[in-house]
PDB file of C-alpha atoms in Angstrom:
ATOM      1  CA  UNK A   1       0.000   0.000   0.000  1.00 61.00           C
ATOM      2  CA  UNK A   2       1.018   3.502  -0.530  1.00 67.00           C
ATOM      3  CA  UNK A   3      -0.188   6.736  -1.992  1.00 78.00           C
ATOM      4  CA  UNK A   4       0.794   8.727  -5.281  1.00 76.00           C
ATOM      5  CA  UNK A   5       1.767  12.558  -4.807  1.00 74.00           C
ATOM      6  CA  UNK A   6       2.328  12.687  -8.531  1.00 75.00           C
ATOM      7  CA  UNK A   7       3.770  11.871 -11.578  1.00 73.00           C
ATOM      8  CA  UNK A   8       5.688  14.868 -12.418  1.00 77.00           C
ATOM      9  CA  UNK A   9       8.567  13.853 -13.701  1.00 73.00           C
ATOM     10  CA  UNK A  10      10.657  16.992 -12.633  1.00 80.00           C
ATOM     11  CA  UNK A  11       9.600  16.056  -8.810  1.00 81.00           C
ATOM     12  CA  UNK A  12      12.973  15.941  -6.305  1.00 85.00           C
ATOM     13  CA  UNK A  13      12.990  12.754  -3.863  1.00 85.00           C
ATOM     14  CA  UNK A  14      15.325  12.929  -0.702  1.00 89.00           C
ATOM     15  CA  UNK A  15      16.546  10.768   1.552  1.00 93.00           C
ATOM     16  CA  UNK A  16      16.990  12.094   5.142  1.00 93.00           C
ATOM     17  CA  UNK A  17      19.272  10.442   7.244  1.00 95.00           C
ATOM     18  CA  UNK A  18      19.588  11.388  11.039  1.00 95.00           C
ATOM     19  CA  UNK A  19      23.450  11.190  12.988  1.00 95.00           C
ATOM     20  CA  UNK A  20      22.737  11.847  16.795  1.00 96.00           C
ATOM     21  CA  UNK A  21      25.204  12.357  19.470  1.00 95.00           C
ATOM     22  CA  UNK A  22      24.925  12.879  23.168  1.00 95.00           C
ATOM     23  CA  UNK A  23      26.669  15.789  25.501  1.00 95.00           C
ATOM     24  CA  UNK A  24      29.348  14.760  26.981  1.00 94.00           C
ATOM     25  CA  UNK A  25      30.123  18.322  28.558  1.00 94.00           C
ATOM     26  CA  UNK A  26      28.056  21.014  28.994  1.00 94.00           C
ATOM     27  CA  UNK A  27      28.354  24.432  30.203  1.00 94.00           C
ATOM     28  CA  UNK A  28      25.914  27.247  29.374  1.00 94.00           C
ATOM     29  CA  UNK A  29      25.993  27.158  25.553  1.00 94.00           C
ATOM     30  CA  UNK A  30      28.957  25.176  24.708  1.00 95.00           C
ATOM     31  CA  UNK A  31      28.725  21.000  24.680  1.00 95.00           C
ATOM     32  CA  UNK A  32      31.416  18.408  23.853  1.00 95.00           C
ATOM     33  CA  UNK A  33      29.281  16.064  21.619  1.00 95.00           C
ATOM     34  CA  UNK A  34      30.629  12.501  21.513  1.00 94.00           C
ATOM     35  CA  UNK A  35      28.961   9.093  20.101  1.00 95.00           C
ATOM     36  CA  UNK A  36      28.264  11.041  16.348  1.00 93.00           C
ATOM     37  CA  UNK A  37      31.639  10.764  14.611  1.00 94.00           C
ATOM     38  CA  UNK A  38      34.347   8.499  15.314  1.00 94.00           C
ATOM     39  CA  UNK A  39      37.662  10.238  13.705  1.00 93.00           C
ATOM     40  CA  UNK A  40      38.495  13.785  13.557  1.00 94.00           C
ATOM     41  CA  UNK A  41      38.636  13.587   9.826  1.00 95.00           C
ATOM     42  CA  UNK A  42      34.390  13.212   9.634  1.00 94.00           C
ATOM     43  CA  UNK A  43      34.295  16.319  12.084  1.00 94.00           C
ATOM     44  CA  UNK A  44      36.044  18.144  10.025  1.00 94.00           C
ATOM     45  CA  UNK A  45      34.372  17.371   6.891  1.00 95.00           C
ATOM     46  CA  UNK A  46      30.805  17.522   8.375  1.00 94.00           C
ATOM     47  CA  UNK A  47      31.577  21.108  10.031  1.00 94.00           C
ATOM     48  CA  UNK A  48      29.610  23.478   7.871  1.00 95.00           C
ATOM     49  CA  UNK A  49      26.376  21.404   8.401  1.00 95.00           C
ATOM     50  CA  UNK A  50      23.588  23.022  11.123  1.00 95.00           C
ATOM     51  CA  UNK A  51      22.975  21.207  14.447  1.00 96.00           C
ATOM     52  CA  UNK A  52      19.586  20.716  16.341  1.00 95.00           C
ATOM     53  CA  UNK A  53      18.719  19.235  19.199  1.00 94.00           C
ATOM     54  CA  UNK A  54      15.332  17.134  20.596  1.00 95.00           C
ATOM     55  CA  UNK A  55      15.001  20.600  22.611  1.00 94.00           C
ATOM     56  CA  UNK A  56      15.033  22.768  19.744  1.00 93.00           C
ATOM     57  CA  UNK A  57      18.342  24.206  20.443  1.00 94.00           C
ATOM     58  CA  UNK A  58      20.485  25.434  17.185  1.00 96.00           C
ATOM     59  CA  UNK A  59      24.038  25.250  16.754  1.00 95.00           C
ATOM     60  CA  UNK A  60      27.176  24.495  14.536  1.00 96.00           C
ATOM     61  CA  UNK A  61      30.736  22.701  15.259  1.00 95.00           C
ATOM     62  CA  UNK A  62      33.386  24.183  16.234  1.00 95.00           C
ATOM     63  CA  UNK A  63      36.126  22.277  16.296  1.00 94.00           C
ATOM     64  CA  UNK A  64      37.163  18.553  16.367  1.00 94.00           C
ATOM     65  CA  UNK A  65      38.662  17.320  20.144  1.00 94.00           C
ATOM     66  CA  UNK A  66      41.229  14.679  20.243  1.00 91.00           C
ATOM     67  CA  UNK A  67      41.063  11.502  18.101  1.00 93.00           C
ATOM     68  CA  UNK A  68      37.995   9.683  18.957  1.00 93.00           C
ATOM     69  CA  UNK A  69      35.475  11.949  17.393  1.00 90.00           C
ATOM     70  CA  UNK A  70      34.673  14.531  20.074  1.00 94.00           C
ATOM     71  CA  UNK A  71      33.353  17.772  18.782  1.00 95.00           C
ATOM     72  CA  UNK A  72      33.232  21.221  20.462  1.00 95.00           C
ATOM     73  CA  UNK A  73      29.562  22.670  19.770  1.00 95.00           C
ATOM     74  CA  UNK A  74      28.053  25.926  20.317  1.00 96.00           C
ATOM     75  CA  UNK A  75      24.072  26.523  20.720  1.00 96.00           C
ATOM     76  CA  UNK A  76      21.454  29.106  20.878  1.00 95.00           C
ATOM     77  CA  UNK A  77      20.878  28.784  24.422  1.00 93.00           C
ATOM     78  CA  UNK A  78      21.812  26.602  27.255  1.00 94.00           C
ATOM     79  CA  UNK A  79      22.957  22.955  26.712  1.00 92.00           C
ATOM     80  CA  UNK A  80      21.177  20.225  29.340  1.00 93.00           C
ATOM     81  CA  UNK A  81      23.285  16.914  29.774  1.00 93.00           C
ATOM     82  CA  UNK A  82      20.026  15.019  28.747  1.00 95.00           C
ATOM     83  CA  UNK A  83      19.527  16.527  25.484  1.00 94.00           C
ATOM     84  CA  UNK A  84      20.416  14.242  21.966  1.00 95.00           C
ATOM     85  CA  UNK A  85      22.197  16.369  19.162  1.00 96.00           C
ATOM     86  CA  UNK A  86      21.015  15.756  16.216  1.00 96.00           C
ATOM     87  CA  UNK A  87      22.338  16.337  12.327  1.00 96.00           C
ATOM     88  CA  UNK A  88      20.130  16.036   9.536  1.00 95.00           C
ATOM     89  CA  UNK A  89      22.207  14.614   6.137  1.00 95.00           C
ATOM     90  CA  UNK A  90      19.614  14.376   2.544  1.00 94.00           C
ATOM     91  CA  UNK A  91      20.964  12.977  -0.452  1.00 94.00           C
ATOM     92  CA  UNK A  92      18.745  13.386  -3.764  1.00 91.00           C
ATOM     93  CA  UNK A  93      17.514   9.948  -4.677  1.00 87.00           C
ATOM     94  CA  UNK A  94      16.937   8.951  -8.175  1.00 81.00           C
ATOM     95  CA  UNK A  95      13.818   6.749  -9.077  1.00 72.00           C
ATOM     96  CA  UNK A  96      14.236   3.742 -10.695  1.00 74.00           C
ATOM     97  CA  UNK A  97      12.994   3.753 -14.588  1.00 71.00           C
ATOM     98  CA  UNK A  98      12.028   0.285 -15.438  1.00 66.00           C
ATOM     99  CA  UNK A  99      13.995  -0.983 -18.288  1.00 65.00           C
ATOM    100  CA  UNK A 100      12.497  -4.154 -19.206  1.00 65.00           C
ATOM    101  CA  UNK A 101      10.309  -4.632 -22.259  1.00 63.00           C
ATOM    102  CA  UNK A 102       6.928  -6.280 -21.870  1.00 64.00           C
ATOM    103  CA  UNK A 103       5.160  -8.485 -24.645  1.00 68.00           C
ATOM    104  CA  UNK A 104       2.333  -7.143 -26.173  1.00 68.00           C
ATOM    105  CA  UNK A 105      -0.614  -9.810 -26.603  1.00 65.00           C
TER     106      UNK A 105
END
């Protein structure tokens, strides 16, 4: 079962994907984030992208900490220790054109 929106053909489909992390520090509107990224390399790259939270808090990375993937993180407003962090990632999906040719009878 499903439902159609449409058959334009010029229609974009997304894929959302959600990375969540957990404060490891917090103090007023900085966090360390750990549990998201696992290298400083994916910090790094993933650094321009916005930050939310399951509070509605809105913030951006700062800078990588050590080598297991620890990220400096500034917010809005003030950080609780029982908050998730959350990055949203969407990637344009193509659909799927059939190319198989069916018999006429």
């Amino acid at each position: 079962s499903g439902s159609l929106l449409g058959v334009d053909a010029n229609r974009i489909i997304l894929k959302k994907i959600v990375l969540t992390g957990h404060p490891f520090r917090c103090h007023k509107k900085k966090a360390v984030v750990r549990w998201m990224f696992f290298n400083p390399e994916d910090v790094r790259w993933f650094k321009p992208v916005e930050l939310s939270t399951k509070f509605g808090r809105k913030g951006h990375i700062r800078m990588p900490l050590g080598t297991h993937g620890y990220m400096k993180c500034y917010f809005d407003g003030t950080m609780v220790q029982h908050d998730t962090v959350c990055m949203n990632l969407y990637k344009r999906a193509f659909p799927k054109w059939g190319t198989s040719t069916y018999r006429l009878v």
